[in-house]
């Protein structure tokens, strides 16, 4: 046996000669980002060999300087003797780290309030079918010796007025001891359905005030859980982390391919349930002193693939023509069925999907956006790992999905990261010195760059003449921040390691820019084709709702400048946050909203872009800054006039 | 560590010095009967030390001869060095052995047919709400790309005419691959509820003919499972074994006491599910080439304690005044909830109980007996480990429970065993020689004696003047079969070991007889008080139904002679077999019968004998052969005239 010491994690593991370093790390639960899932194509799994020799090869992702320092790609490295390995902290912690987000964020509150208002405007009640009631049972005697369950039933029938009363097996197991703990004084938690109730939990004494629900957004890249007080309907806390499935691939396609291997469907399911959602729940319970048995209701939203993997359902036919999802609406689900760290009989509602690539995250997003009741024409764009677009109003809704990849969440970008602490979220470049002015989340030293930062950066590079409209760095600039490697690939240095005492420089290279241009081109062309399919154009748009984890600091002006968003009146753009999460929250606190969510997918017509005749041409035209046809961007035209 | 070699099982296990031999055997899954659960009171856990020394003591249960041979009580023995132990085969195999019973037994068929007739006479339909249908789905195309689940739903809605269609998560997980196995030709299994169906299983190809249910009787001593074809409603096979909980005590009280120890509720639950029912199911599946996923419906009956332990519910309050059962009717149960070796979503219906000591075995038994629709006055006696009695007709039913103990199933009798191969089921004693003529089940050499054999034996000992009416052996008889030990306890030898090449003589001693007299006294006095409580006496009885595992060979005449049954017209007695199993079978094959079973408990009035004023006196009077008041047994009076 060979010993691998991950010095960065104080963890020693044993393996066989010839084992892949990436696999060893995965088995040891050490997170190494590998969006391409070990195909030696993305170059993200770079780790540093501290001691010992390995069987590896230098690839194009490793600079000479890095090679000398011992950097290798974990996926391309076989272990042959005892070694010591350092996993760069950016990969292991900032991508994987768990974050408890307060709900005190003002912008966040505005987003939730806006969504609540839509629900109110539609006369939906903020009312769930879940309740908790303190009851005092008669103590049993020889003359009143009915069973414990019958005693509860009798009380509920006589005092609460329900005729039909159901129980769960888990409740039954608790009842005899719980009711005797505080002399037959208990609190029951139940779900109502007309005149019938099902009792889900019983606690000794009066615990009426403790009644919670959880809304969960399962993004391909990030997962957010949101703890809600079901009495007050207030968000108590939020927590987020990277989706642990990311180790099996950055996008849904890589994960679906991986899921077809033996046992890997179970691994993917375990990654989302046991390694992502359950630890997030646990952290939020501890912080807020909450008993998981008091989590009685959940609403979960994710794209079609995430929804399937959440339930452990085989997904490969999603990927193969004719692209068939296993299901759109899920059956009734209980916490125990899925292995969630909540009350075993908690009701779990999974937002329904519309098609293979328009999932529950979009139906929930549409719910929170209010398009479905809008008189105005609304364009809804979700900038997630995939990009999904909905266009319509109260009379009709069209939807489509674009293969935008994970660029908006920092994926597919060499120094990319999600919008968490240390992420560069705003960039301004000084016209003279070409030096960047960086704003990071949490005002800490920079760790990487997130989606809104990349938009700013590319825009600034464009208007300051660093790149051309194809995204290529001008070869004639002489500046310390611009350099080219031996393959003639150019890169711009956002942060020298010496400036911030980093392990490596933070850079963005031409491949990153190219990836990003393809991502924004996919979104713009998708929106364009969707509206065109109705015989309309962008001029009919009254509102553009931008959703997604890209963050509050998305710069609309810059987004238009690079051709991500259409060049229309800036007042029309509204950032509605993580609309999938907000929609889930609404369904959690309002049964009416949940009923709306159940049916919203039926109101949406899905346009399959991959078979739409003009889509490919539109996409290629949009892979330009801002677009091949600059006439579509009149305001950009004037800004860039000197370059045209 | 010390090594214990169970030579009889070819099993070596390790333990610590001072560990109890009984515990060691239990942990090693070696069955040793211990009805008193290790209290050194019953003397049943006798094992033979072959090699090595132990820390033990001779008790009154061990004869001098046995002590010399190395016999010790496992519960009273601490291991101090490496030893070899032999577990007598009677204890380890005949009590524990699994038995697959054919359904070809003629008497058995009569019993089921009789019960079916009652159902027919009440115009109940032999119809379940479970069905299986072969369907051919349209193959998906780019133009018809609805989800797999929607495809099934569409077909079912259009072709089978159901509006509301539900699924289970387990089904969802199977669907994508199963429907593609045979080109979208599948068979669905579903449960109907008005216009709604829930699809529970899907198989590729046409498997419409494979649809099964299981009826289970959980007795305190024995468990029987009965495989039923839900199309034809025929019993395909039966299998039975000892309830593996028996190692924790022979009767419900010992088990309840044991269940209050740490983790022991789980052990008891595991013993019935994993060690008894699941192996029985497995054996029956193998024999009949059945896939467990095709077991879609189950009906289970057991007494109140067995029902609770089946679900893993805390039972101790059943035992403590005011004797409160945790529940009477169980919530909706699925196979997976209980860990049964059947389709995860199989519906499991547990027969409801009436009170702490009148359980689902009695409601099921009453269902199959037909008292509830009888014009005649019926006395129903279940001779199980407890004895339960019901008296009534279509207008009213009274019920009570007697603490009869396990004597009728061979428990509490030193050479007792259940009615399986090798059990002495009939005994006749030659008046002159006092030599017994034995009939054994399976016509094999005798292993022990079962309930019907004990009744015969005691009756024969009484009428041949071996015992007096108190059950004491006459001291003045000089016969090789009658002997007294050093404590002056008399015993009768049923079989000398030399006669049949046995390990030990098969004997019945005065303690055994005393135990049996108490058991029969409890039954007789219970029936007597129950009828008396209505101001009636035995003369009003039109029919007596005898139920229970005591076996087909119960001799009514002898039972009356010893005072177990009332001295009324012999034509009135009918043996209705394992009525708990038969009732479960009826509820399994007829939804109408199941609905009747759901409510039958409400029609039964429970009489708590322990607080009934005259019960103790009646019981003491009945602890005599046949009774203190011989006037109650006129026909016995004439037979015993010379002894009186």
PDB file of N, CA and C in Angstrom, chain A residues 140-142 144-151 167-169 172-173 175-177 180 311-314 317 321-333 336-338 608 611, chain B residues 140-142 144-151 167-169 172-173 175-177 180 311-314 317 321-333 336-338 608 611:
ATOM      1  N   UNK A 140     -55.438   8.114  31.508  1.00  0.00           N
ATOM      2  CA  UNK A 140     -56.169   6.842  31.468  1.00  0.00           C
ATOM      3  C   UNK A 140     -56.434   6.269  32.849  1.00  0.00           C
ATOM      4  N   UNK A 141     -57.535   5.550  32.972  1.00  0.00           N
ATOM      5  CA  UNK A 141     -57.880   4.832  34.203  1.00  0.00           C
ATOM      6  C   UNK A 141     -58.398   3.457  33.788  1.00  0.00           C
ATOM      7  N   UNK A 142     -58.680   2.614  34.763  1.00  0.00           N
ATOM      8  CA  UNK A 142     -59.233   1.291  34.438  1.00  0.00           C
ATOM      9  C   UNK A 142     -60.579   1.418  33.723  1.00  0.00           C
ATOM     10  N   UNK A 144     -61.362   4.054  31.855  1.00  0.00           N
ATOM     11  CA  UNK A 144     -61.147   4.768  30.590  1.00  0.00           C
ATOM     12  C   UNK A 144     -59.805   4.296  30.047  1.00  0.00           C
ATOM     13  N   UNK A 145     -59.832   3.048  29.550  1.00  0.00           N
ATOM     14  CA  UNK A 145     -58.573   2.412  29.159  1.00  0.00           C
ATOM     15  C   UNK A 145     -58.431   2.236  27.655  1.00  0.00           C
ATOM     16  N   UNK A 146     -58.926   3.225  26.892  1.00  0.00           N
ATOM     17  CA  UNK A 146     -58.744   3.163  25.436  1.00  0.00           C
ATOM     18  C   UNK A 146     -57.265   3.341  25.125  1.00  0.00           C
ATOM     19  N   UNK A 147     -56.891   2.971  23.927  1.00  0.00           N
ATOM     20  CA  UNK A 147     -55.472   2.999  23.558  1.00  0.00           C
ATOM     21  C   UNK A 147     -54.960   4.443  23.486  1.00  0.00           C
ATOM     22  N   UNK A 148     -53.640   4.566  23.525  1.00  0.00           N
ATOM     23  CA  UNK A 148     -53.028   5.897  23.464  1.00  0.00           C
ATOM     24  C   UNK A 148     -53.461   6.653  22.212  1.00  0.00           C
ATOM     25  N   UNK A 149     -53.449   5.938  21.099  1.00  0.00           N
ATOM     26  CA  UNK A 149     -53.813   6.568  19.827  1.00  0.00           C
ATOM     27  C   UNK A 149     -55.291   6.960  19.837  1.00  0.00           C
ATOM     28  N   UNK A 150     -56.133   6.084  20.346  1.00  0.00           N
ATOM     29  CA  UNK A 150     -57.563   6.406  20.418  1.00  0.00           C
ATOM     30  C   UNK A 150     -57.820   7.602  21.330  1.00  0.00           C
ATOM     31  N   UNK A 151     -56.995   7.717  22.372  1.00  0.00           N
ATOM     32  CA  UNK A 151     -57.118   8.842  23.305  1.00  0.00           C
ATOM     33  C   UNK A 151     -56.848  10.164  22.575  1.00  0.00           C
ATOM     34  N   UNK A 167     -52.432   8.665  11.222  1.00  0.00           N
ATOM     35  CA  UNK A 167     -51.162   8.690  11.944  1.00  0.00           C
ATOM     36  C   UNK A 167     -50.065   8.157  11.063  1.00  0.00           C
ATOM     37  N   UNK A 168     -48.871   8.348  11.494  1.00  0.00           N
ATOM     38  CA  UNK A 168     -47.764   7.722  10.791  1.00  0.00           C
ATOM     39  C   UNK A 168     -47.172   6.675  11.728  1.00  0.00           C
ATOM     40  N   UNK A 169     -46.450   5.755  11.141  1.00  0.00           N
ATOM     41  CA  UNK A 169     -45.821   4.701  11.934  1.00  0.00           C
ATOM     42  C   UNK A 169     -44.801   5.299  12.908  1.00  0.00           C
ATOM     43  N   UNK A 172     -46.530   6.599  15.913  1.00  0.00           N
ATOM     44  CA  UNK A 172     -46.978   5.488  16.748  1.00  0.00           C
ATOM     45  C   UNK A 172     -45.846   5.031  17.668  1.00  0.00           C
ATOM     46  N   UNK A 173     -44.651   4.962  17.092  1.00  0.00           N
ATOM     47  CA  UNK A 173     -43.512   4.468  17.868  1.00  0.00           C
ATOM     48  C   UNK A 173     -43.163   5.409  19.023  1.00  0.00           C
ATOM     49  N   UNK A 175     -45.450   7.624  20.507  1.00  0.00           N
ATOM     50  CA  UNK A 175     -46.583   8.031  21.328  1.00  0.00           C
ATOM     51  C   UNK A 175     -46.550   7.540  22.781  1.00  0.00           C
ATOM     52  N   UNK A 176     -46.405   6.206  23.015  1.00  0.00           N
ATOM     53  CA  UNK A 176     -46.578   5.746  24.400  1.00  0.00           C
ATOM     54  C   UNK A 176     -45.680   6.485  25.393  1.00  0.00           C
ATOM     55  N   UNK A 177     -44.444   6.688  25.042  1.00  0.00           N
ATOM     56  CA  UNK A 177     -43.556   7.340  26.003  1.00  0.00           C
ATOM     57  C   UNK A 177     -43.723   8.860  26.037  1.00  0.00           C
ATOM     58  N   UNK A 180     -46.608  10.332  28.108  1.00  0.00           N
ATOM     59  CA  UNK A 180     -46.490  10.190  29.563  1.00  0.00           C
ATOM     60  C   UNK A 180     -45.391  11.057  30.156  1.00  0.00           C
ATOM     61  N   UNK A 311     -33.750  12.568  -6.584  1.00  0.00           N
ATOM     62  CA  UNK A 311     -34.549  11.385  -6.250  1.00  0.00           C
ATOM     63  C   UNK A 311     -33.837  10.081  -6.607  1.00  0.00           C
ATOM     64  N   UNK A 312     -32.645  10.186  -7.186  1.00  0.00           N
ATOM     65  CA  UNK A 312     -31.915   8.967  -7.549  1.00  0.00           C
ATOM     66  C   UNK A 312     -32.505   8.268  -8.762  1.00  0.00           C
ATOM     67  N   UNK A 313     -33.074   9.054  -9.674  1.00  0.00           N
ATOM     68  CA  UNK A 313     -33.716   8.472 -10.864  1.00  0.00           C
ATOM     69  C   UNK A 313     -32.757   8.540 -12.063  1.00  0.00           C
ATOM     70  N   UNK A 314     -32.775   7.491 -12.840  1.00  0.00           N
ATOM     71  CA  UNK A 314     -31.890   7.353 -14.011  1.00  0.00           C
ATOM     72  C   UNK A 314     -32.161   8.469 -15.021  1.00  0.00           C
ATOM     73  N   UNK A 317     -31.625   9.109 -20.487  1.00  0.00           N
ATOM     74  CA  UNK A 317     -32.462   9.335 -21.676  1.00  0.00           C
ATOM     75  C   UNK A 317     -32.780  10.821 -21.888  1.00  0.00           C
ATOM     76  N   UNK A 321     -31.232  11.746 -27.875  1.00  0.00           N
ATOM     77  CA  UNK A 321     -32.408  12.039 -28.677  1.00  0.00           C
ATOM     78  C   UNK A 321     -33.400  10.886 -28.553  1.00  0.00           C
ATOM     79  N   UNK A 322     -34.687  11.100 -28.418  1.00  0.00           N
ATOM     80  CA  UNK A 322     -35.419  12.384 -28.427  1.00  0.00           C
ATOM     81  C   UNK A 322     -35.513  13.102 -27.073  1.00  0.00           C
ATOM     82  N   UNK A 323     -34.504  12.997 -26.221  1.00  0.00           N
ATOM     83  CA  UNK A 323     -34.405  13.791 -24.981  1.00  0.00           C
ATOM     84  C   UNK A 323     -35.621  13.656 -24.061  1.00  0.00           C
ATOM     85  N   UNK A 324     -35.812  12.467 -23.522  1.00  0.00           N
ATOM     86  CA  UNK A 324     -37.014  12.193 -22.721  1.00  0.00           C
ATOM     87  C   UNK A 324     -36.684  12.274 -21.221  1.00  0.00           C
ATOM     88  N   UNK A 325     -37.349  13.172 -20.505  1.00  0.00           N
ATOM     89  CA  UNK A 325     -37.148  13.198 -19.048  1.00  0.00           C
ATOM     90  C   UNK A 325     -37.885  12.019 -18.405  1.00  0.00           C
ATOM     91  N   UNK A 326     -37.374  11.507 -17.298  1.00  0.00           N
ATOM     92  CA  UNK A 326     -38.094  10.401 -16.647  1.00  0.00           C
ATOM     93  C   UNK A 326     -39.460  10.846 -16.117  1.00  0.00           C
ATOM     94  N   UNK A 327     -39.501  12.070 -15.603  1.00  0.00           N
ATOM     95  CA  UNK A 327     -40.771  12.571 -15.061  1.00  0.00           C
ATOM     96  C   UNK A 327     -40.726  14.089 -15.056  1.00  0.00           C
ATOM     97  N   UNK A 328     -41.897  14.720 -14.969  1.00  0.00           N
ATOM     98  CA  UNK A 328     -41.955  16.172 -14.797  1.00  0.00           C
ATOM     99  C   UNK A 328     -42.463  16.472 -13.383  1.00  0.00           C
ATOM    100  N   UNK A 329     -43.569  15.797 -13.030  1.00  0.00           N
ATOM    101  CA  UNK A 329     -44.104  15.978 -11.673  1.00  0.00           C
ATOM    102  C   UNK A 329     -43.722  14.764 -10.841  1.00  0.00           C
ATOM    103  N   UNK A 330     -43.293  15.005  -9.645  1.00  0.00           N
ATOM    104  CA  UNK A 330     -42.884  13.876  -8.812  1.00  0.00           C
ATOM    105  C   UNK A 330     -44.075  13.334  -8.033  1.00  0.00           C
ATOM    106  N   UNK A 331     -43.995  12.087  -7.589  1.00  0.00           N
ATOM    107  CA  UNK A 331     -45.057  11.576  -6.720  1.00  0.00           C
ATOM    108  C   UNK A 331     -44.952  12.237  -5.353  1.00  0.00           C
ATOM    109  N   UNK A 332     -45.876  11.934  -4.475  1.00  0.00           N
ATOM    110  CA  UNK A 332     -45.823  12.430  -3.092  1.00  0.00           C
ATOM    111  C   UNK A 332     -44.538  11.915  -2.440  1.00  0.00           C
ATOM    112  N   UNK A 333     -43.796  12.827  -1.845  1.00  0.00           N
ATOM    113  CA  UNK A 333     -42.505  12.451  -1.267  1.00  0.00           C
ATOM    114  C   UNK A 333     -42.462  12.824   0.209  1.00  0.00           C
ATOM    115  N   UNK A 336     -38.336  10.857   4.754  1.00  0.00           N
ATOM    116  CA  UNK A 336     -37.650   9.569   4.914  1.00  0.00           C
ATOM    117  C   UNK A 336     -37.407   8.869   3.580  1.00  0.00           C
ATOM    118  N   UNK A 337     -38.286   9.108   2.592  1.00  0.00           N
ATOM    119  CA  UNK A 337     -38.119   8.457   1.290  1.00  0.00           C
ATOM    120  C   UNK A 337     -36.825   8.897   0.620  1.00  0.00           C
ATOM    121  N   UNK A 338     -36.451  10.137   0.911  1.00  0.00           N
ATOM    122  CA  UNK A 338     -35.307  10.712   0.207  1.00  0.00           C
ATOM    123  C   UNK A 338     -34.074  10.694   1.094  1.00  0.00           C
ATOM    124  N   UNK A 608     -37.697  23.721 -28.387  1.00  0.00           N
ATOM    125  CA  UNK A 608     -36.433  22.976 -28.389  1.00  0.00           C
ATOM    126  C   UNK A 608     -35.483  23.686 -29.352  1.00  0.00           C
ATOM    127  N   UNK A 611     -33.358  21.962 -32.290  1.00  0.00           N
ATOM    128  CA  UNK A 611     -33.928  21.612 -33.588  1.00  0.00           C
ATOM    129  C   UNK A 611     -34.593  22.824 -34.258  1.00  0.00           C
TER     130      UNK A 611
ATOM    131  N   UNK B 140     -41.426   7.032 -27.853  1.00  0.00           N
ATOM    132  CA  UNK B 140     -41.216   8.478 -27.927  1.00  0.00           C
ATOM    133  C   UNK B 140     -40.486   8.908 -29.208  1.00  0.00           C
ATOM    134  N   UNK B 141     -40.809  10.117 -29.662  1.00  0.00           N
ATOM    135  CA  UNK B 141     -40.115  10.716 -30.816  1.00  0.00           C
ATOM    136  C   UNK B 141     -39.852  12.174 -30.450  1.00  0.00           C
ATOM    137  N   UNK B 142     -39.157  12.886 -31.325  1.00  0.00           N
ATOM    138  CA  UNK B 142     -38.902  14.308 -31.068  1.00  0.00           C
ATOM    139  C   UNK B 142     -40.215  15.082 -30.997  1.00  0.00           C
ATOM    140  N   UNK B 144     -43.058  13.683 -30.007  1.00  0.00           N
ATOM    141  CA  UNK B 144     -43.852  13.156 -28.888  1.00  0.00           C
ATOM    142  C   UNK B 144     -42.859  12.828 -27.774  1.00  0.00           C
ATOM    143  N   UNK B 145     -42.380  13.906 -27.159  1.00  0.00           N
ATOM    144  CA  UNK B 145     -41.269  13.737 -26.205  1.00  0.00           C
ATOM    145  C   UNK B 145     -41.686  13.995 -24.755  1.00  0.00           C
ATOM    146  N   UNK B 146     -42.926  13.622 -24.424  1.00  0.00           N
ATOM    147  CA  UNK B 146     -43.354  13.761 -23.029  1.00  0.00           C
ATOM    148  C   UNK B 146     -42.547  12.799 -22.154  1.00  0.00           C
ATOM    149  N   UNK B 147     -42.569  13.042 -20.872  1.00  0.00           N
ATOM    150  CA  UNK B 147     -41.746  12.241 -19.960  1.00  0.00           C
ATOM    151  C   UNK B 147     -42.250  10.803 -19.887  1.00  0.00           C
ATOM    152  N   UNK B 148     -41.395   9.934 -19.421  1.00  0.00           N
ATOM    153  CA  UNK B 148     -41.758   8.519 -19.301  1.00  0.00           C
ATOM    154  C   UNK B 148     -43.022   8.350 -18.457  1.00  0.00           C
ATOM    155  N   UNK B 149     -43.050   9.059 -17.348  1.00  0.00           N
ATOM    156  CA  UNK B 149     -44.199   8.954 -16.449  1.00  0.00           C
ATOM    157  C   UNK B 149     -45.466   9.505 -17.117  1.00  0.00           C
ATOM    158  N   UNK B 150     -45.327  10.626 -17.804  1.00  0.00           N
ATOM    159  CA  UNK B 150     -46.487  11.200 -18.498  1.00  0.00           C
ATOM    160  C   UNK B 150     -46.991  10.257 -19.591  1.00  0.00           C
ATOM    161  N   UNK B 151     -46.068   9.529 -20.205  1.00  0.00           N
ATOM    162  CA  UNK B 151     -46.429   8.570 -21.251  1.00  0.00           C
ATOM    163  C   UNK B 151     -47.302   7.445 -20.671  1.00  0.00           C
ATOM    164  N   UNK B 167     -47.984   7.699  -8.412  1.00  0.00           N
ATOM    165  CA  UNK B 167     -46.829   6.831  -8.545  1.00  0.00           C
ATOM    166  C   UNK B 167     -46.116   6.744  -7.221  1.00  0.00           C
ATOM    167  N   UNK B 168     -45.197   5.833  -7.159  1.00  0.00           N
ATOM    168  CA  UNK B 168     -44.349   5.792  -5.975  1.00  0.00           C
ATOM    169  C   UNK B 168     -42.937   6.141  -6.428  1.00  0.00           C
ATOM    170  N   UNK B 169     -42.130   6.554  -5.477  1.00  0.00           N
ATOM    171  CA  UNK B 169     -40.750   6.905  -5.788  1.00  0.00           C
ATOM    172  C   UNK B 169     -39.997   5.693  -6.337  1.00  0.00           C
ATOM    173  N   UNK B 172     -40.715   5.249  -9.913  1.00  0.00           N
ATOM    174  CA  UNK B 172     -40.024   6.277 -10.694  1.00  0.00           C
ATOM    175  C   UNK B 172     -38.599   5.850 -10.993  1.00  0.00           C
ATOM    176  N   UNK B 173     -37.961   5.286  -9.987  1.00  0.00           N
ATOM    177  CA  UNK B 173     -36.560   4.896 -10.147  1.00  0.00           C
ATOM    178  C   UNK B 173     -36.393   3.766 -11.173  1.00  0.00           C
ATOM    179  N   UNK B 175     -38.669   3.144 -13.763  1.00  0.00           N
ATOM    180  CA  UNK B 175     -39.362   3.354 -15.031  1.00  0.00           C
ATOM    181  C   UNK B 175     -38.450   3.532 -16.250  1.00  0.00           C
ATOM    182  N   UNK B 176     -37.473   4.477 -16.212  1.00  0.00           N
ATOM    183  CA  UNK B 176     -36.750   4.751 -17.466  1.00  0.00           C
ATOM    184  C   UNK B 176     -36.144   3.496 -18.099  1.00  0.00           C
ATOM    185  N   UNK B 177     -35.552   2.654 -17.306  1.00  0.00           N
ATOM    186  CA  UNK B 177     -34.921   1.483 -17.889  1.00  0.00           C
ATOM    187  C   UNK B 177     -35.912   0.360 -18.208  1.00  0.00           C
ATOM    188  N   UNK B 180     -37.932   0.585 -21.460  1.00  0.00           N
ATOM    189  CA  UNK B 180     -37.161   0.416 -22.697  1.00  0.00           C
ATOM    190  C   UNK B 180     -36.651  -1.008 -22.896  1.00  0.00           C
ATOM    191  N   UNK B 311     -44.542  -3.794  14.767  1.00  0.00           N
ATOM    192  CA  UNK B 311     -44.271  -2.431  14.301  1.00  0.00           C
ATOM    193  C   UNK B 311     -43.161  -1.758  15.103  1.00  0.00           C
ATOM    194  N   UNK B 312     -42.613  -2.445  16.074  1.00  0.00           N
ATOM    195  CA  UNK B 312     -41.548  -1.841  16.885  1.00  0.00           C
ATOM    196  C   UNK B 312     -42.054  -0.780  17.842  1.00  0.00           C
ATOM    197  N   UNK B 313     -43.287  -0.934  18.313  1.00  0.00           N
ATOM    198  CA  UNK B 313     -43.888   0.069  19.198  1.00  0.00           C
ATOM    199  C   UNK B 313     -43.750  -0.381  20.667  1.00  0.00           C
ATOM    200  N   UNK B 314     -43.466   0.581  21.508  1.00  0.00           N
ATOM    201  CA  UNK B 314     -43.253   0.336  22.934  1.00  0.00           C
ATOM    202  C   UNK B 314     -44.511  -0.240  23.584  1.00  0.00           C
ATOM    203  N   UNK B 317     -46.764  -0.308  28.630  1.00  0.00           N
ATOM    204  CA  UNK B 317     -47.970   0.173  29.317  1.00  0.00           C
ATOM    205  C   UNK B 317     -49.147  -0.794  29.183  1.00  0.00           C
ATOM    206  N   UNK B 321     -51.039  -1.586  35.088  1.00  0.00           N
ATOM    207  CA  UNK B 321     -52.375  -1.030  35.287  1.00  0.00           C
ATOM    208  C   UNK B 321     -52.340   0.444  34.937  1.00  0.00           C
ATOM    209  N   UNK B 322     -53.315   1.012  34.235  1.00  0.00           N
ATOM    210  CA  UNK B 322     -54.590   0.418  33.766  1.00  0.00           C
ATOM    211  C   UNK B 322     -54.525  -0.308  32.412  1.00  0.00           C
ATOM    212  N   UNK B 323     -53.403  -0.904  32.075  1.00  0.00           N
ATOM    213  CA  UNK B 323     -53.287  -1.770  30.900  1.00  0.00           C
ATOM    214  C   UNK B 323     -53.683  -1.097  29.583  1.00  0.00           C
ATOM    215  N   UNK B 324     -52.890  -0.111  29.191  1.00  0.00           N
ATOM    216  CA  UNK B 324     -53.245   0.682  27.996  1.00  0.00           C
ATOM    217  C   UNK B 324     -52.452   0.210  26.776  1.00  0.00           C
ATOM    218  N   UNK B 325     -53.141  -0.221  25.734  1.00  0.00           N
ATOM    219  CA  UNK B 325     -52.422  -0.563  24.500  1.00  0.00           C
ATOM    220  C   UNK B 325     -51.987   0.715  23.772  1.00  0.00           C
ATOM    221  N   UNK B 326     -50.871   0.675  23.056  1.00  0.00           N
ATOM    222  CA  UNK B 326     -50.465   1.889  22.336  1.00  0.00           C
ATOM    223  C   UNK B 326     -51.464   2.246  21.240  1.00  0.00           C
ATOM    224  N   UNK B 327     -52.009   1.220  20.575  1.00  0.00           N
ATOM    225  CA  UNK B 327     -52.965   1.485  19.489  1.00  0.00           C
ATOM    226  C   UNK B 327     -53.822   0.248  19.302  1.00  0.00           C
ATOM    227  N   UNK B 328     -54.955   0.413  18.666  1.00  0.00           N
ATOM    228  CA  UNK B 328     -55.768  -0.738  18.279  1.00  0.00           C
ATOM    229  C   UNK B 328     -55.727  -0.891  16.763  1.00  0.00           C
ATOM    230  N   UNK B 329     -55.967   0.230  16.075  1.00  0.00           N
ATOM    231  CA  UNK B 329     -55.894   0.201  14.607  1.00  0.00           C
ATOM    232  C   UNK B 329     -54.575   0.839  14.187  1.00  0.00           C
ATOM    233  N   UNK B 330     -53.910   0.225  13.253  1.00  0.00           N
ATOM    234  CA  UNK B 330     -52.621   0.769  12.822  1.00  0.00           C
ATOM    235  C   UNK B 330     -52.825   1.782  11.702  1.00  0.00           C
ATOM    236  N   UNK B 331     -51.857   2.677  11.516  1.00  0.00           N
ATOM    237  CA  UNK B 331     -51.950   3.589  10.368  1.00  0.00           C
ATOM    238  C   UNK B 331     -51.686   2.799   9.090  1.00  0.00           C
ATOM    239  N   UNK B 332     -51.799   3.478   7.964  1.00  0.00           N
ATOM    240  CA  UNK B 332     -51.483   2.851   6.673  1.00  0.00           C
ATOM    241  C   UNK B 332     -50.021   2.419   6.693  1.00  0.00           C
ATOM    242  N   UNK B 333     -49.786   1.168   6.326  1.00  0.00           N
ATOM    243  CA  UNK B 333     -48.429   0.633   6.382  1.00  0.00           C
ATOM    244  C   UNK B 333     -48.005   0.115   5.015  1.00  0.00           C
ATOM    245  N   UNK B 336     -42.086  -1.382   2.910  1.00  0.00           N
ATOM    246  CA  UNK B 336     -40.799  -0.767   3.234  1.00  0.00           C
ATOM    247  C   UNK B 336     -40.776  -0.159   4.635  1.00  0.00           C
ATOM    248  N   UNK B 337     -41.928   0.301   5.113  1.00  0.00           N
ATOM    249  CA  UNK B 337     -41.975   0.921   6.444  1.00  0.00           C
ATOM    250  C   UNK B 337     -41.591  -0.090   7.519  1.00  0.00           C
ATOM    251  N   UNK B 338     -41.940  -1.343   7.251  1.00  0.00           N
ATOM    252  CA  UNK B 338     -41.763  -2.379   8.264  1.00  0.00           C
ATOM    253  C   UNK B 338     -40.526  -3.215   7.984  1.00  0.00           C
ATOM    254  N   UNK B 608     -62.784  -7.290  31.243  1.00  0.00           N
ATOM    255  CA  UNK B 608     -61.462  -7.434  31.873  1.00  0.00           C
ATOM    256  C   UNK B 608     -61.601  -8.410  33.037  1.00  0.00           C
ATOM    257  N   UNK B 611     -60.319  -7.840  36.797  1.00  0.00           N
ATOM    258  CA  UNK B 611     -61.053  -7.031  37.767  1.00  0.00           C
ATOM    259  C   UNK B 611     -62.505  -7.518  37.941  1.00  0.00           C
TER     260      UNK B 611
END
